[in-house]
Amino acid sequence: MEWTSVDLDNCPIVRALDVLGNRWTLIVLRESLNGVHRFEDFLHHLGVSPSVLSKRLREMVDQGLLVREPYREPGGRERHEYHPTQKAWELYPVLVGLMQWGDRYLGDPTGPPVRLIDSVSGQPVMAAVVPSDAAVCSPADIRVEPGESLKLREADRPD
């Protein structure tokens, strides 16, 4: 069998792009998987308009990528946090692959802004296609370290 025999109506890549094909979906997903959960924090980190963010979060909840959970600050009104679901966590390798492809072909000449390190082995993490029984890193075991381009930018910032 060849991929060319798979009809577009039955193509899993086409179906995935129907859910993930918007730039902001992947960026919001990146932030969520890295610990950003509150609307105001997404706005601050992303610089996106509130209307675009509201629409994207609603769509991601509807698609089962995020779960909306209420919280209330003391003396404040009820608000919501957005936490990644298992379905979202299973996209982590896809985001790592996109990041590493972007670093390789479109990256800052001084190097990547961040590096992913396996906390267990201390080795850099890379996205790869491997046999199903191969050892893999859990996202919980991966730490993000600043890369050279981020270190240079931080050093150039005035205090």
Tab-separated table of C-alpha atoms in Angstrom:
chain	number	residue	atom	x	y	z
A	1	MET	CA	0.000	0.000	0.000
A	2	GLU	CA	1.147	3.552	-0.678
A	3	TRP	CA	0.147	6.852	0.891
A	4	THR	CA	-1.121	8.002	-2.489
A	5	SER	CA	-3.896	5.421	-2.211
A	6	VAL	CA	-5.269	7.101	0.954
A	7	ASP	CA	-8.166	9.354	0.014
A	8	LEU	CA	-7.974	12.893	1.416
A	9	ASP	CA	-11.340	12.375	3.104
A	10	ASN	CA	-9.765	9.550	5.126
A	11	CYS	CA	-6.298	11.068	5.637
A	12	PRO	CA	-5.320	11.430	9.315
A	13	ILE	CA	-3.009	14.342	8.466
A	14	VAL	CA	-5.883	16.284	6.896
A	15	ARG	CA	-8.089	15.567	9.920
A	16	ALA	CA	-5.316	16.639	12.315
A	17	LEU	CA	-4.766	19.875	10.391
A	18	ASP	CA	-8.494	20.607	10.664
A	19	VAL	CA	-7.899	20.791	14.433
A	20	LEU	CA	-4.300	22.066	14.614
A	21	GLY	CA	-3.825	23.978	11.367
A	22	ASN	CA	-4.165	27.440	12.897
A	23	ARG	CA	-0.926	29.073	14.040
A	24	TRP	CA	-2.450	30.284	17.309
A	25	THR	CA	-3.660	26.797	18.233
A	26	LEU	CA	-0.105	25.453	18.234
A	27	ILE	CA	1.272	28.507	20.052
A	28	VAL	CA	-1.426	28.349	22.751
A	29	LEU	CA	-0.767	24.618	23.029
A	30	ARG	CA	2.969	25.292	23.465
A	31	GLU	CA	2.245	27.760	26.265
A	32	SER	CA	-0.227	25.448	27.981
A	33	LEU	CA	2.172	22.500	27.915
A	34	ASN	CA	4.815	24.796	29.415
A	35	GLY	CA	2.662	25.764	32.399
A	36	VAL	CA	0.646	28.790	31.260
A	37	HIS	CA	-3.002	28.251	32.213
A	38	ARG	CA	-4.706	31.592	32.879
A	39	PHE	CA	-6.220	33.835	30.230
A	40	GLU	CA	-4.298	36.908	31.399
A	41	ASP	CA	-1.022	34.954	31.350
A	42	PHE	CA	-1.668	33.755	27.790
A	43	LEU	CA	-2.332	37.381	26.790
A	44	HIS	CA	0.864	38.550	28.470
A	45	HIS	CA	3.055	35.792	26.985
A	46	LEU	CA	1.610	35.850	23.475
A	47	GLY	CA	0.598	39.430	22.751
A	48	VAL	CA	-2.516	38.125	20.973
A	49	SER	CA	-5.815	40.008	21.009
A	50	PRO	CA	-8.338	38.910	23.643
A	51	SER	CA	-10.903	38.023	20.957
A	52	VAL	CA	-8.474	35.770	19.056
A	53	LEU	CA	-7.376	34.100	22.290
A	54	SER	CA	-10.971	33.587	23.486
A	55	LYS	CA	-11.932	31.971	20.196
A	56	ARG	CA	-8.864	29.732	20.136
A	57	LEU	CA	-9.299	28.596	23.762
A	58	ARG	CA	-12.982	27.820	23.152
A	59	GLU	CA	-12.125	25.774	20.050
A	60	MET	CA	-9.360	23.916	21.888
A	61	VAL	CA	-11.751	23.047	24.734
A	62	ASP	CA	-14.347	21.883	22.174
A	63	GLN	CA	-11.691	19.702	20.486
A	64	GLY	CA	-10.676	18.122	23.809
A	65	LEU	CA	-7.166	19.621	23.847
A	66	LEU	CA	-7.759	21.779	26.917
A	67	VAL	CA	-10.047	21.456	29.898
A	68	ARG	CA	-11.531	24.602	31.427
A	69	GLU	CA	-11.326	24.687	35.233
A	70	PRO	CA	-12.741	27.418	37.486
A	71	TYR	CA	-10.688	29.268	40.075
A	72	ARG	CA	-11.254	32.318	42.251
A	73	GLU	CA	-8.672	34.670	43.692
A	74	PRO	CA	-9.541	35.899	47.213
A	75	GLY	CA	-12.069	38.704	46.814
A	76	GLY	CA	-12.283	38.212	43.047
A	77	ARG	CA	-14.828	36.799	40.670
A	78	GLU	CA	-14.726	33.276	39.295
A	79	ARG	CA	-12.362	32.880	36.348
A	80	HIS	CA	-11.061	29.884	34.420
A	81	GLU	CA	-7.773	28.166	33.817
A	82	TYR	CA	-7.063	26.045	30.759
A	83	HIS	CA	-5.150	22.820	31.350
A	84	PRO	CA	-3.860	20.431	28.693
A	85	THR	CA	-5.554	17.059	28.378
A	86	GLN	CA	-3.895	13.750	27.575
A	87	LYS	CA	-4.854	14.400	23.955
A	88	ALA	CA	-2.800	17.624	24.104
A	89	TRP	CA	0.161	15.969	25.845
A	90	GLU	CA	0.300	13.416	23.050
A	91	LEU	CA	1.081	16.324	20.712
A	92	TYR	CA	4.221	17.201	22.705
A	93	PRO	CA	6.516	15.217	20.366
A	94	VAL	CA	4.960	17.019	17.393
A	95	LEU	CA	5.732	20.410	18.952
A	96	VAL	CA	9.275	19.310	19.803
A	97	GLY	CA	9.733	18.178	16.212
A	98	LEU	CA	8.422	21.493	14.852
A	99	MET	CA	10.660	23.416	17.239
A	100	GLN	CA	13.745	21.444	16.266
A	101	TRP	CA	12.963	21.701	12.553
A	102	GLY	CA	12.529	25.463	12.996
A	103	ASP	CA	15.827	25.677	14.899
A	104	ARG	CA	17.612	23.735	12.171
A	105	TYR	CA	16.255	25.507	9.102
A	106	LEU	CA	14.868	28.853	10.265
A	107	GLY	CA	16.705	29.459	13.521
A	108	ASP	CA	18.648	32.303	15.006
A	109	PRO	CA	22.264	32.241	13.767
A	110	THR	CA	23.460	32.317	17.387
A	111	GLY	CA	21.620	29.087	18.161
A	112	PRO	CA	18.256	27.928	19.472
A	113	PRO	CA	16.491	29.958	22.166
A	114	VAL	CA	15.952	26.868	24.335
A	115	ARG	CA	17.309	23.351	24.682
A	116	LEU	CA	15.366	20.371	25.933
A	117	ILE	CA	17.254	18.128	28.355
A	118	ASP	CA	16.205	14.750	29.732
A	119	SER	CA	16.375	15.186	33.509
A	120	VAL	CA	17.077	11.477	34.017
A	121	SER	CA	20.067	11.096	31.672
A	122	GLY	CA	21.134	14.730	31.314
A	123	GLN	CA	21.177	14.274	27.532
A	124	PRO	CA	19.572	16.599	24.978
A	125	VAL	CA	16.159	15.468	23.770
A	126	MET	CA	15.333	15.121	20.087
A	127	ALA	CA	12.162	14.302	18.229
A	128	ALA	CA	12.487	11.100	16.223
A	129	VAL	CA	10.510	8.337	14.594
A	130	VAL	CA	11.376	5.181	16.525
A	131	PRO	CA	10.032	1.645	16.903
A	132	SER	CA	7.023	1.459	19.198
A	133	ASP	CA	8.958	-0.398	21.909
A	134	ALA	CA	11.826	2.120	22.038
A	135	ALA	CA	12.524	4.007	25.256
A	136	VAL	CA	11.064	7.512	25.242
A	137	CYS	CA	11.297	10.505	27.549
A	138	SER	CA	8.245	11.513	29.491
A	139	PRO	CA	7.452	15.233	29.098
A	140	ALA	CA	7.595	15.414	32.906
A	141	ASP	CA	11.268	14.373	32.717
A	142	ILE	CA	12.235	17.088	30.225
A	143	ARG	CA	13.586	20.389	31.437
A	144	VAL	CA	13.897	23.510	29.322
A	145	GLU	CA	17.207	25.341	29.465
A	146	PRO	CA	18.059	28.640	27.814
A	147	GLY	CA	19.928	28.289	24.545
A	148	GLU	CA	22.638	30.611	23.262
A	149	SER	CA	20.343	33.066	21.457
A	150	LEU	CA	18.195	33.522	24.587
A	151	LYS	CA	21.263	33.973	26.783
A	152	LEU	CA	22.569	36.657	24.407
A	153	ARG	CA	19.229	38.500	24.346
A	154	GLU	CA	18.996	38.421	28.141
A	155	ALA	CA	22.556	39.740	28.452
A	156	ASP	CA	21.695	42.669	26.152
A	157	ARG	CA	18.631	43.716	28.164
A	158	PRO	CA	19.063	46.751	30.387
A	159	ASP	CA	18.499	46.062	34.079
